mmCIF file of C-alpha atoms and ligand atoms in Angstrom:
data_model
loop_
_atom_site.group_PDB
_atom_site.id
_atom_site.type_symbol
_atom_site.label_atom_id
_atom_site.label_comp_id
_atom_site.label_asym_id
_atom_site.label_seq_id
_atom_site.Cartn_x
_atom_site.Cartn_y
_atom_site.Cartn_z
ATOM 1 C CA MET A 1034 -0.322 0.259 -0.073
ATOM 2 C CA LYS A 1035 1.671 3.480 -1.257
ATOM 3 C CA PHE A 1036 1.428 6.151 2.108
ATOM 4 C CA ASN A 1037 -2.152 8.146 0.288
ATOM 5 C CA THR A 1038 -3.175 5.214 0.170
ATOM 6 C CA LYS A 1039 -2.307 4.368 3.625
ATOM 7 C CA ALA A 1040 -2.772 7.736 5.264
ATOM 8 C CA ILE A 1041 -6.691 7.204 4.452
ATOM 9 C CA HIS A 1042 -7.132 2.870 5.595
ATOM 10 C CA GLY A 1043 -3.999 1.892 6.281
ATOM 11 C CA LYS A 1044 -4.594 -0.776 9.716
ATOM 12 C CA GLN A 1045 -7.901 0.773 9.747
ATOM 13 C CA GLU A 1046 -11.178 -1.046 10.615
ATOM 14 C CA HIS A 1047 -14.878 -0.639 9.829
ATOM 15 C CA ASP A 1048 -16.517 0.055 13.043
ATOM 16 C CA PRO A 1049 -17.443 -3.821 13.900
ATOM 17 C CA SER A 1050 -20.467 -2.989 16.300
ATOM 18 C CA THR A 1051 -21.973 -0.844 13.490
ATOM 19 C CA GLY A 1052 -19.588 -0.425 10.756
ATOM 20 C CA ALA A 1053 -19.421 2.913 11.666
ATOM 21 C CA VAL A 1054 -16.597 4.052 8.610
ATOM 22 C CA MET A 1055 -15.065 5.995 11.091
ATOM 23 C CA PRO A 1056 -14.281 4.891 14.724
ATOM 24 C CA PRO A 1057 -16.938 6.445 17.223
ATOM 25 C CA ILE A 1058 -14.639 8.569 19.461
ATOM 26 C CA TYR A 1059 -15.336 5.992 22.611
ATOM 27 C CA GLN A 1060 -15.902 8.232 25.670
ATOM 28 C CA THR A 1061 -15.787 5.503 28.126
ATOM 29 C CA SER A 1062 -14.042 4.187 30.972
ATOM 30 C CA THR A 1063 -14.564 0.994 31.064
ATOM 31 C CA TYR A 1064 -16.202 -1.603 30.027
ATOM 32 C CA ALA A 1065 -18.179 -4.529 30.597
ATOM 33 C CA GLN A 1066 -17.318 -8.022 31.858
ATOM 34 C CA THR A 1067 -19.156 -11.054 31.427
ATOM 35 C CA SER A 1068 -17.105 -13.239 34.089
ATOM 36 C CA PRO A 1069 -14.641 -11.066 35.880
ATOM 37 C CA GLY A 1070 -11.651 -11.035 33.218
ATOM 38 C CA ALA A 1071 -14.341 -12.044 30.501
ATOM 39 C CA HIS A 1072 -14.406 -9.414 27.777
ATOM 40 C CA LYS A 1073 -14.353 -8.168 24.094
ATOM 41 C CA GLY A 1074 -10.665 -7.412 25.065
ATOM 42 C CA TYR A 1075 -10.990 -3.828 26.861
ATOM 43 C CA GLU A 1076 -10.875 -3.593 30.342
ATOM 44 C CA TYR A 1077 -10.249 0.468 31.015
ATOM 45 C CA SER A 1078 -8.924 2.901 29.267
ATOM 46 C CA ARG A 1079 -6.454 4.227 30.656
ATOM 47 C CA SER A 1080 -4.841 1.006 29.287
ATOM 48 C CA SER A 1081 -6.421 1.532 25.696
ATOM 49 C CA ASN A 1082 -9.762 3.002 25.125
ATOM 50 C CA PRO A 1083 -11.410 1.687 20.861
ATOM 51 C CA THR A 1084 -10.819 5.346 19.126
ATOM 52 C CA ARG A 1085 -7.000 5.380 20.841
ATOM 53 C CA THR A 1086 -6.541 1.975 19.111
ATOM 54 C CA ALA A 1087 -8.003 3.128 15.556
ATOM 55 C CA LEU A 1088 -5.593 6.072 15.551
ATOM 56 C CA GLU A 1089 -2.329 4.107 17.129
ATOM 57 C CA ASN A 1090 -2.172 1.972 13.370
ATOM 58 C CA ALA A 1091 -3.288 4.791 11.596
ATOM 59 C CA ILE A 1092 0.048 5.985 12.756
ATOM 60 C CA ALA A 1093 2.020 2.838 12.994
ATOM 61 C CA SER A 1094 0.783 2.279 9.504
ATOM 62 C CA ILE A 1095 2.046 5.501 8.322
ATOM 63 C CA GLU A 1096 5.490 5.553 9.850
ATOM 64 C CA ASN A 1097 5.608 1.867 8.488
ATOM 65 C CA GLY A 1098 5.763 1.014 12.637
ATOM 66 C CA GLU A 1099 4.254 -2.411 13.560
ATOM 67 C CA PHE A 1100 3.334 -0.948 17.454
ATOM 68 C CA GLY A 1101 1.181 3.269 17.809
ATOM 69 C CA LEU A 1102 0.999 4.134 21.256
ATOM 70 C CA ALA A 1103 -0.091 7.788 20.872
ATOM 71 C CA PHE A 1104 -0.304 10.121 24.118
ATOM 72 C CA GLY A 1105 -0.934 13.323 25.896
ATOM 73 C CA SER A 1106 1.460 15.658 24.668
ATOM 74 C CA GLY A 1107 4.758 15.424 22.212
ATOM 75 C CA LEU A 1108 6.107 16.229 26.368
ATOM 76 C CA ALA A 1109 4.473 13.111 27.402
ATOM 77 C CA ALA A 1110 6.033 11.268 24.593
ATOM 78 C CA ILE A 1111 9.441 12.096 25.453
ATOM 79 C CA ASP A 1112 8.384 11.748 29.369
ATOM 80 C CA CYS A 1113 8.147 7.809 28.473
ATOM 81 C CA VAL A 1114 10.999 7.641 26.362
ATOM 82 C CA LEU A 1115 13.405 9.298 29.017
ATOM 83 C CA LYS A 1116 11.907 6.432 31.393
ATOM 84 C CA LEU A 1117 13.099 2.838 29.808
ATOM 85 C CA LEU A 1118 16.610 4.500 31.668
ATOM 86 C CA LYS A 1119 18.197 4.340 34.516
ATOM 87 C CA PRO A 1120 19.992 6.811 37.314
ATOM 88 C CA GLY A 1121 23.614 6.666 35.102
ATOM 89 C CA ASP A 1122 22.800 5.954 31.504
ATOM 90 C CA GLU A 1123 24.177 8.474 28.932
ATOM 91 C CA VAL A 1124 22.635 10.237 25.854
ATOM 92 C CA ILE A 1125 23.677 12.625 23.667
ATOM 93 C CA SER A 1126 21.419 14.356 21.886
ATOM 94 C CA THR A 1127 21.203 16.351 19.309
ATOM 95 C CA ASN A 1128 22.228 20.277 20.307
ATOM 96 C CA ASP A 1129 19.609 22.126 18.540
ATOM 97 C CA LEU A 1130 16.537 20.979 19.355
ATOM 98 C CA TYR A 1131 12.872 21.278 20.831
ATOM 99 C CA GLY A 1132 12.583 24.198 23.291
ATOM 100 C CA GLY A 1133 10.130 21.741 25.810
ATOM 101 C CA THR A 1134 13.331 19.381 25.313
ATOM 102 C CA TYR A 1135 15.921 20.394 26.714
ATOM 103 C CA ARG A 1136 14.614 21.656 29.572
ATOM 104 C CA ILE A 1137 12.180 17.540 30.471
ATOM 105 C CA PHE A 1138 15.697 16.180 29.748
ATOM 106 C CA THR A 1139 17.715 19.194 32.237
ATOM 107 C CA ARG A 1140 15.477 19.755 34.298
ATOM 108 C CA VAL A 1141 13.563 17.419 35.239
ATOM 109 C CA PHE A 1142 15.755 13.734 34.166
ATOM 110 C CA GLU A 1143 19.072 15.623 35.596
ATOM 111 C CA GLN A 1144 17.209 15.537 37.845
ATOM 112 C CA TYR A 1145 17.697 11.339 38.043
ATOM 113 C CA GLY A 1146 20.783 10.747 38.062
ATOM 114 C CA ILE A 1147 20.715 10.728 33.802
ATOM 115 C CA LYS A 1148 23.385 12.625 31.627
ATOM 116 C CA PHE A 1149 22.649 14.554 28.676
ATOM 117 C CA HIS A 1150 25.468 15.523 26.334
ATOM 118 C CA PHE A 1151 24.816 18.000 23.482
ATOM 119 C CA VAL A 1152 26.466 17.413 20.694
ATOM 120 C CA GLY A 1153 26.385 19.052 16.823
ATOM 121 C CA MET A 1154 25.442 15.826 14.894
ATOM 122 C CA GLU A 1155 25.520 17.246 11.332
ATOM 123 C CA ASN A 1156 28.057 15.475 11.012
ATOM 124 C CA ALA A 1157 27.493 11.503 11.899
ATOM 125 C CA ASP A 1158 30.693 10.629 13.068
ATOM 126 C CA ASN A 1159 30.510 13.413 16.026
ATOM 127 C CA ILE A 1160 27.908 11.235 18.046
ATOM 128 C CA GLU A 1161 30.492 8.484 17.824
ATOM 129 C CA ASN A 1162 32.525 10.438 20.371
ATOM 130 C CA PHE A 1163 30.304 10.874 23.103
ATOM 131 C CA VAL A 1164 30.217 7.302 23.260
ATOM 132 C CA ASN A 1165 31.316 5.672 26.798
ATOM 133 C CA GLU A 1166 29.996 2.236 28.589
ATOM 134 C CA ASN A 1167 27.007 4.457 30.365
ATOM 135 C CA THR A 1168 25.251 5.716 26.818
ATOM 136 C CA LYS A 1169 21.923 3.641 26.127
ATOM 137 C CA MET A 1170 20.249 6.799 23.729
ATOM 138 C CA VAL A 1171 20.955 8.632 20.634
ATOM 139 C CA TRP A 1172 18.609 11.759 20.502
ATOM 140 C CA VAL A 1173 17.684 13.124 16.451
ATOM 141 C CA GLU A 1174 15.784 16.110 16.094
ATOM 142 C CA THR A 1175 15.767 16.534 11.727
ATOM 143 C CA PRO A 1176 15.343 18.731 10.367
ATOM 144 C CA THR A 1177 16.572 20.452 13.409
ATOM 145 C CA ASN A 1178 14.472 23.992 15.294
ATOM 146 C CA PRO A 1179 14.703 26.484 14.721
ATOM 147 C CA MET A 1180 17.871 26.208 12.504
ATOM 148 C CA MET A 1181 17.080 24.120 9.810
ATOM 149 C CA ASN A 1182 19.805 21.084 9.731
ATOM 150 C CA ILE A 1183 19.689 17.987 8.580
ATOM 151 C CA ILE A 1184 20.825 14.696 10.669
ATOM 152 C CA ASP A 1185 22.018 12.067 8.839
ATOM 153 C CA ILE A 1186 19.352 9.598 10.186
ATOM 154 C CA LYS A 1187 21.115 6.477 8.786
ATOM 155 C CA LYS A 1188 24.120 6.802 9.717
ATOM 156 C CA SER A 1189 22.757 7.771 13.024
ATOM 157 C CA ALA A 1190 22.141 4.626 13.211
ATOM 158 C CA GLU A 1191 25.200 2.825 12.821
ATOM 159 C CA VAL A 1192 27.174 3.982 14.631
ATOM 160 C CA SER A 1193 23.739 3.789 16.979
ATOM 161 C CA LYS A 1194 24.447 -0.316 15.942
ATOM 162 C CA LYS A 1195 27.688 -0.572 16.237
ATOM 163 C CA HIS A 1196 27.532 0.559 20.559
ATOM 164 C CA ASN A 1197 23.445 -0.790 20.761
ATOM 165 C CA LEU A 1198 22.281 2.059 21.167
ATOM 166 C CA LEU A 1199 18.489 3.123 20.460
ATOM 167 C CA LEU A 1200 18.158 5.400 18.043
ATOM 168 C CA VAL A 1201 15.644 7.463 18.940
ATOM 169 C CA VAL A 1202 14.268 10.292 15.875
ATOM 170 C CA ASP A 1203 12.116 13.627 16.768
ATOM 171 C CA ASN A 1204 10.017 13.222 13.207
ATOM 172 C CA THR A 1205 7.548 16.211 14.194
ATOM 173 C CA PHE A 1206 9.278 18.680 11.738
ATOM 174 C CA ALA A 1207 9.170 16.144 8.497
ATOM 175 C CA THR A 1208 6.313 13.597 9.099
ATOM 176 C CA PRO A 1209 6.014 10.708 7.677
ATOM 177 C CA TYR A 1210 5.277 11.779 5.009
ATOM 178 C CA LEU A 1211 8.425 13.079 3.647
ATOM 179 C CA GLN A 1212 10.430 11.126 6.402
ATOM 180 C CA ASN A 1213 10.131 7.157 7.310
ATOM 181 C CA PRO A 1214 13.162 7.450 10.859
ATOM 182 C CA LEU A 1215 12.370 2.991 10.926
ATOM 183 C CA ASP A 1216 13.291 2.630 7.321
ATOM 184 C CA LEU A 1217 15.677 3.858 7.944
ATOM 185 C CA GLY A 1218 17.055 1.976 10.691
ATOM 186 C CA ALA A 1219 15.556 4.617 14.114
ATOM 187 C CA ASP A 1220 14.245 1.906 16.559
ATOM 188 C CA ILE A 1221 12.170 4.635 19.342
ATOM 189 C CA VAL A 1222 9.972 7.646 16.421
ATOM 190 C CA MET A 1223 8.645 10.112 18.310
ATOM 191 C CA HIS A 1224 6.389 11.998 17.225
ATOM 192 C CA SER A 1225 4.295 15.868 18.535
ATOM 193 C CA ALA A 1226 1.330 15.076 16.388
ATOM 194 C CA THR A 1227 -0.111 18.437 18.145
ATOM 195 C CA LYS A 1228 1.596 19.950 14.554
ATOM 196 C CA TYR A 1229 1.131 18.780 11.316
ATOM 197 C CA LEU A 1230 -0.135 14.967 12.302
ATOM 198 C CA GLY A 1231 -3.390 16.701 13.892
ATOM 199 C CA GLY A 1232 -2.745 19.692 11.773
ATOM 200 C CA HIS A 1233 -6.052 21.452 12.515
ATOM 201 C CA SER A 1234 -3.815 23.491 15.636
ATOM 202 C CA ASP A 1235 -7.278 22.303 17.517
ATOM 203 C CA VAL A 1236 -5.263 19.472 19.676
ATOM 204 C CA VAL A 1237 -2.250 18.695 21.924
ATOM 205 C CA MET A 1238 -1.069 15.312 21.336
ATOM 206 C CA GLY A 1239 2.414 12.034 21.110
ATOM 207 C CA ALA A 1240 3.377 9.337 19.714
ATOM 208 C CA LEU A 1241 5.509 6.831 19.565
ATOM 209 C CA VAL A 1242 6.113 4.140 16.586
ATOM 210 C CA VAL A 1243 8.406 0.421 17.480
ATOM 211 C CA ASN A 1244 8.788 -1.787 14.938
ATOM 212 C CA ASP A 1245 10.031 -4.715 17.777
ATOM 213 C CA LYS A 1246 7.535 -6.574 20.118
ATOM 214 C CA ASP A 1247 9.848 -6.383 23.344
ATOM 215 C CA LEU A 1248 10.864 -2.847 23.223
ATOM 216 C CA ALA A 1249 6.558 -1.685 22.412
ATOM 217 C CA ASP A 1250 5.642 -3.653 25.996
ATOM 218 C CA ARG A 1251 8.317 -2.046 27.282
ATOM 219 C CA LEU A 1252 6.692 1.041 26.444
ATOM 220 C CA TYR A 1253 3.657 -0.102 26.968
ATOM 221 C CA PHE A 1254 4.239 -0.543 30.318
ATOM 222 C CA ILE A 1255 4.674 2.691 31.012
ATOM 223 C CA GLN A 1256 3.173 4.169 29.420
ATOM 224 C CA ASN A 1257 0.026 2.624 30.701
ATOM 225 C CA SER A 1258 1.420 2.646 34.383
ATOM 226 C CA CYS A 1259 2.763 6.161 34.947
ATOM 227 C CA GLY A 1260 -1.230 7.429 32.668
ATOM 228 C CA ALA A 1261 -0.278 9.857 30.268
ATOM 229 C CA ILE A 1262 -3.047 8.671 27.820
ATOM 230 C CA CYS A 1263 -5.138 10.452 25.458
ATOM 231 C CA GLY A 1264 -8.190 10.883 25.415
ATOM 232 C CA PRO A 1265 -11.599 9.284 22.415
ATOM 233 C CA MET A 1266 -11.756 12.818 21.739
ATOM 234 C CA ASP A 1267 -9.196 13.719 21.107
ATOM 235 C CA SER A 1268 -7.425 10.640 19.305
ATOM 236 C CA PHE A 1269 -10.485 11.284 16.505
ATOM 237 C CA LEU A 1270 -9.398 15.162 15.800
ATOM 238 C CA VAL A 1271 -5.634 13.161 15.240
ATOM 239 C CA LEU A 1272 -7.400 10.016 13.449
ATOM 240 C CA ARG A 1273 -9.786 12.464 10.595
ATOM 241 C CA GLY A 1274 -6.164 15.130 10.653
ATOM 242 C CA ILE A 1275 -4.188 12.137 9.686
ATOM 243 C CA LYS A 1276 -6.834 11.430 6.653
ATOM 244 C CA THR A 1277 -5.563 14.858 4.673
ATOM 245 C CA LEU A 1278 -1.587 14.675 6.323
ATOM 246 C CA HIS A 1279 -0.578 13.536 2.596
ATOM 247 C CA VAL A 1280 -3.173 16.115 0.466
ATOM 248 C CA ARG A 1281 -2.278 19.179 3.221
ATOM 249 C CA MET A 1282 1.762 18.424 3.088
ATOM 250 C CA GLN A 1283 1.880 18.522 -0.730
ATOM 251 C CA ARG A 1284 0.365 21.524 -0.344
ATOM 252 C CA HIS A 1285 2.888 22.936 2.957
ATOM 253 C CA CYS A 1286 6.310 21.893 0.314
ATOM 254 C CA GLU A 1287 4.768 24.118 -2.695
ATOM 255 C CA ASN A 1288 4.257 26.990 -0.332
ATOM 256 C CA GLY A 1289 7.102 26.311 1.484
ATOM 257 C CA ARG A 1290 9.251 26.526 -1.864
ATOM 258 C CA ALA A 1291 7.656 29.489 -3.118
ATOM 259 C CA VAL A 1292 8.339 31.718 0.696
ATOM 260 C CA ALA A 1293 11.511 30.541 0.760
ATOM 261 C CA GLU A 1294 12.524 31.247 -3.343
ATOM 262 C CA PHE A 1295 10.699 34.744 -2.061
ATOM 263 C CA LEU A 1296 12.260 35.255 0.394
ATOM 264 C CA ALA A 1297 15.298 34.547 -0.974
ATOM 265 C CA SER A 1298 15.377 36.929 -3.512
ATOM 266 C CA HIS A 1299 14.044 39.917 -1.026
ATOM 267 C CA PRO A 1300 16.966 42.096 -0.422
ATOM 268 C CA LYS A 1301 16.227 42.620 2.743
ATOM 269 C CA VAL A 1302 17.258 39.177 3.590
ATOM 270 C CA GLU A 1303 20.130 38.277 4.567
ATOM 271 C CA LYS A 1304 19.993 34.990 5.636
ATOM 272 C CA VAL A 1305 16.672 32.406 4.861
ATOM 273 C CA TYR A 1306 17.153 27.607 6.206
ATOM 274 C CA TRP A 1307 15.583 25.931 4.161
ATOM 275 C CA PRO A 1308 16.817 22.530 3.730
ATOM 276 C CA GLY A 1309 14.927 22.123 -0.575
ATOM 277 C CA PHE A 1310 18.223 24.718 -1.150
ATOM 278 C CA GLU A 1311 21.294 22.987 -3.241
ATOM 279 C CA THR A 1312 23.076 25.993 -1.112
ATOM 280 C CA HIS A 1313 22.334 24.385 2.316
ATOM 281 C CA PRO A 1314 24.977 22.759 3.951
ATOM 282 C CA ASN A 1315 22.592 19.447 3.847
ATOM 283 C CA HIS A 1316 20.904 19.208 1.053
ATOM 284 C CA GLU A 1317 22.281 16.386 -0.432
ATOM 285 C CA ILE A 1318 21.008 14.307 2.177
ATOM 286 C CA ALA A 1319 18.249 15.710 2.480
ATOM 287 C CA LYS A 1320 17.607 15.151 -0.794
ATOM 288 C CA GLU A 1321 18.344 11.657 0.146
ATOM 289 C CA GLN A 1322 16.081 10.260 3.333
ATOM 290 C CA MET A 1323 13.519 13.322 3.273
ATOM 291 C CA ARG A 1324 10.282 12.999 -0.111
ATOM 292 C CA ASP A 1325 10.736 16.877 -0.584
ATOM 293 C CA PHE A 1326 11.630 19.655 2.119
ATOM 294 C CA GLY A 1327 8.372 21.108 4.582
ATOM 295 C CA GLY A 1328 7.032 24.460 5.061
ATOM 296 C CA MET A 1329 9.663 25.182 7.653
ATOM 297 C CA ILE A 1330 11.390 28.155 6.713
ATOM 298 C CA SER A 1331 14.578 30.466 9.597
ATOM 299 C CA PHE A 1332 15.015 33.515 7.838
ATOM 300 C CA THR A 1333 17.224 35.849 9.432
ATOM 301 C CA THR A 1334 16.928 40.253 7.950
ATOM 302 C CA VAL A 1335 19.700 42.218 6.713
ATOM 303 C CA GLY A 1336 21.587 44.158 9.876
ATOM 304 C CA ASP A 1337 20.306 42.060 12.458
ATOM 305 C CA ASN A 1338 18.479 44.243 14.163
ATOM 306 C CA LEU A 1339 16.101 42.988 16.829
ATOM 307 C CA GLU A 1340 13.575 45.961 16.109
ATOM 308 C CA ASN A 1341 13.451 45.560 12.344
ATOM 309 C CA ALA A 1342 12.730 41.559 13.676
ATOM 310 C CA LEU A 1343 9.476 42.661 16.127
ATOM 311 C CA LYS A 1344 8.471 44.983 13.998
ATOM 312 C CA ILE A 1345 8.101 42.342 10.707
ATOM 313 C CA VAL A 1346 6.359 39.757 13.467
ATOM 314 C CA GLU A 1347 3.797 42.424 14.135
ATOM 315 C CA ASN A 1348 2.917 43.197 11.173
ATOM 316 C CA LEU A 1349 2.101 40.644 9.476
ATOM 317 C CA LYS A 1350 -1.951 40.058 9.006
ATOM 318 C CA ILE A 1351 -2.764 37.051 8.082
ATOM 319 C CA ILE A 1352 0.871 34.832 9.082
ATOM 320 C CA THR A 1353 -0.627 35.214 13.374
ATOM 321 C CA LEU A 1354 1.510 35.888 15.464
ATOM 322 C CA ALA A 1355 1.609 31.921 17.843
ATOM 323 C CA GLU A 1356 3.935 29.163 18.748
ATOM 324 C CA SER A 1357 3.400 26.401 17.948
ATOM 325 C CA LEU A 1358 3.715 24.793 13.499
ATOM 326 C CA GLY A 1359 2.260 22.799 11.485
ATOM 327 C CA GLY A 1360 -1.675 24.016 10.923
ATOM 328 C CA VAL A 1361 -3.179 24.280 8.093
ATOM 329 C CA GLU A 1362 -2.621 27.802 9.225
ATOM 330 C CA SER A 1363 0.436 29.907 8.985
ATOM 331 C CA LEU A 1364 2.563 30.320 11.762
ATOM 332 C CA VAL A 1365 5.210 32.928 12.617
ATOM 333 C CA GLY A 1366 7.275 33.391 15.983
ATOM 334 C CA HIS A 1367 10.603 34.569 16.676
ATOM 335 C CA PRO A 1368 12.939 31.899 19.017
ATOM 336 C CA VAL A 1369 14.676 35.275 20.443
ATOM 337 C CA SER A 1370 11.259 37.076 22.525
ATOM 338 C CA MET A 1371 10.133 33.314 22.333
ATOM 339 C CA THR A 1372 11.186 29.547 22.438
ATOM 340 C CA HIS A 1373 14.640 30.427 23.364
ATOM 341 C CA ALA A 1374 14.010 33.223 25.020
ATOM 342 C CA SER A 1375 15.463 31.889 28.094
ATOM 343 C CA ILE A 1376 18.697 30.914 26.313
ATOM 344 C CA PRO A 1377 21.370 33.129 27.149
ATOM 345 C CA LYS A 1378 22.880 35.400 24.110
ATOM 346 C CA GLU A 1379 26.402 34.386 23.768
ATOM 347 C CA GLU A 1380 24.933 30.398 23.520
ATOM 348 C CA ARG A 1381 22.079 30.760 21.052
ATOM 349 C CA GLU A 1382 23.678 32.728 18.930
ATOM 350 C CA LYS A 1383 26.899 29.628 18.379
ATOM 351 C CA ILE A 1384 23.795 27.675 17.049
ATOM 352 C CA GLY A 1385 22.941 30.990 14.272
ATOM 353 C CA VAL A 1386 19.785 32.003 16.939
ATOM 354 C CA VAL A 1387 20.349 35.768 16.274
ATOM 355 C CA ASP A 1388 18.108 38.776 17.386
ATOM 356 C CA SER A 1389 16.497 39.591 13.930
ATOM 357 C CA LEU A 1390 15.785 35.351 13.578
ATOM 358 C CA ILE A 1391 12.267 35.036 12.346
ATOM 359 C CA ARG A 1392 10.912 31.412 11.990
ATOM 360 C CA LEU A 1393 7.918 30.575 9.783
ATOM 361 C CA SER A 1394 5.416 27.479 9.375
ATOM 362 C CA VAL A 1395 3.735 27.927 6.017
ATOM 363 C CA GLY A 1396 0.733 27.193 5.923
ATOM 364 C CA ILE A 1397 -1.893 25.286 2.929
ATOM 365 C CA GLU A 1398 -3.341 29.111 2.071
ATOM 366 C CA ASP A 1399 -2.495 31.084 -1.473
ATOM 367 C CA LYS A 1400 0.623 31.221 -1.903
ATOM 368 C CA ASP A 1401 0.152 34.154 -3.283
ATOM 369 C CA ASP A 1402 -1.220 35.523 -0.701
ATOM 370 C CA LEU A 1403 1.562 34.818 1.685
ATOM 371 C CA ILE A 1404 4.351 36.302 -0.737
ATOM 372 C CA GLU A 1405 2.474 39.100 -0.519
ATOM 373 C CA ASP A 1406 1.352 39.388 3.015
ATOM 374 C CA LEU A 1407 5.791 39.293 3.992
ATOM 375 C CA LYS A 1408 6.241 42.151 1.110
ATOM 376 C CA ASN A 1409 4.033 44.322 2.346
ATOM 377 C CA ALA A 1410 5.364 43.485 6.514
ATOM 378 C CA LEU A 1411 9.393 43.526 4.455
ATOM 379 C CA GLU A 1412 8.668 47.197 3.090
ATOM 380 C CA LEU A 1413 8.397 48.796 7.281
ATOM 381 C CA ILE A 1414 11.694 47.818 7.533
HETATM 382 C C1 LIG B 1381 6.545 20.872 19.697
HETATM 383 C C2 LIG B 1381 7.352 20.284 19.939
HETATM 384 C C3 LIG B 1381 7.777 19.100 20.763
HETATM 385 C C4 LIG B 1381 7.005 18.763 21.882
HETATM 386 O O1 LIG B 1381 5.897 18.445 21.694
HETATM 387 P P1 LIG B 1381 3.953 19.074 23.010
HETATM 388 O O2 LIG B 1381 3.139 18.054 21.925
HETATM 389 O O3 LIG B 1381 4.165 19.933 22.562
HETATM 390 O O4 LIG B 1381 3.995 18.726 23.463
HETATM 391 C C5 LIG B 1381 8.551 18.258 20.761
HETATM 392 N N1 LIG B 1381 9.335 18.046 19.541
HETATM 393 C C6 LIG B 1381 9.109 19.126 18.760
HETATM 394 C C7 LIG B 1381 10.025 19.378 17.642
HETATM 395 C C8 LIG B 1381 7.714 19.582 18.664
HETATM 396 O O5 LIG B 1381 8.516 20.482 17.527
#
């Protein structure tokens, strides 16, 4: 089955009790038993719920995985993965990382004796320099946020296999439409389904997909024991989102290219970070492991002036200033005053997060309107 068909039908069946084409929102906490332990596969909705099961199967299907698990947020999914570890264990992680991931690593799990190394992974050989006998996991985010660096998943998997480490890939930015980390050797794929999978900025959710049965059992044990599941209504919404993922992504990519090319040609724009450009330092890897380049773009303006950046984000009319990404509507963010505000200037500038950096999540509106909106805002500086 090809991707576009999988997005709609993958691992899905019509509701067995009524034939409903979409699974009902099973808004129930418990299930009747005819005799203790005799039930139809569902006992209690923390452990499993039919709407959530349908969603977990759909996510597994589009990631080419065997087992899916859905959580109340992306961070709840990350929390579940980290609970595979024990005090003394070490993790090697991408250095240009989603802020909330950095926070749970350093402010929550370091307290429990887990050690994190933040490493520039654009050269995958760099990972090996940080491996020791305590290393258990490699955490990769690609494309990275907000610098749009690309990390070679296949090479990261080779290093991880060689040293018997679990490779986790946060596939939120790319989505399974653009890349499938399990096919490239990753052990766990993680998603903030809040973003492209949901796709309509109306739900917060996370997910994991794996192929290994033993690993799936361990993650399920943690999911059920710690309880950070998503509810049936949210499961329904994300399942509905997935059914149009391929159509939305196609347009995100098309609009992303048009906006990136417009920005690159604008005299007031200094740099555009988008992996689809041949001049992007990791373009060749992007071309190899991704099917297209997506709608996430960062850019800076000439002179790197903070006031100019604020003027642009405050004066966009269609593109909305807001946290988050991956919805049908275009969103803009200013990392220095939003996601990266707590990182010292010197630290953030080392990875390229300068005062004028602006991040766009290009939506699926008409591309001419988006370009016009950006053009008008850029004229003000
Ligand atoms: C949003 C996001 C997360 C966290 O997910 P939530 O659903 O907000 O908890 C993790 N990784 C990436 C890349 C994200 O964009």
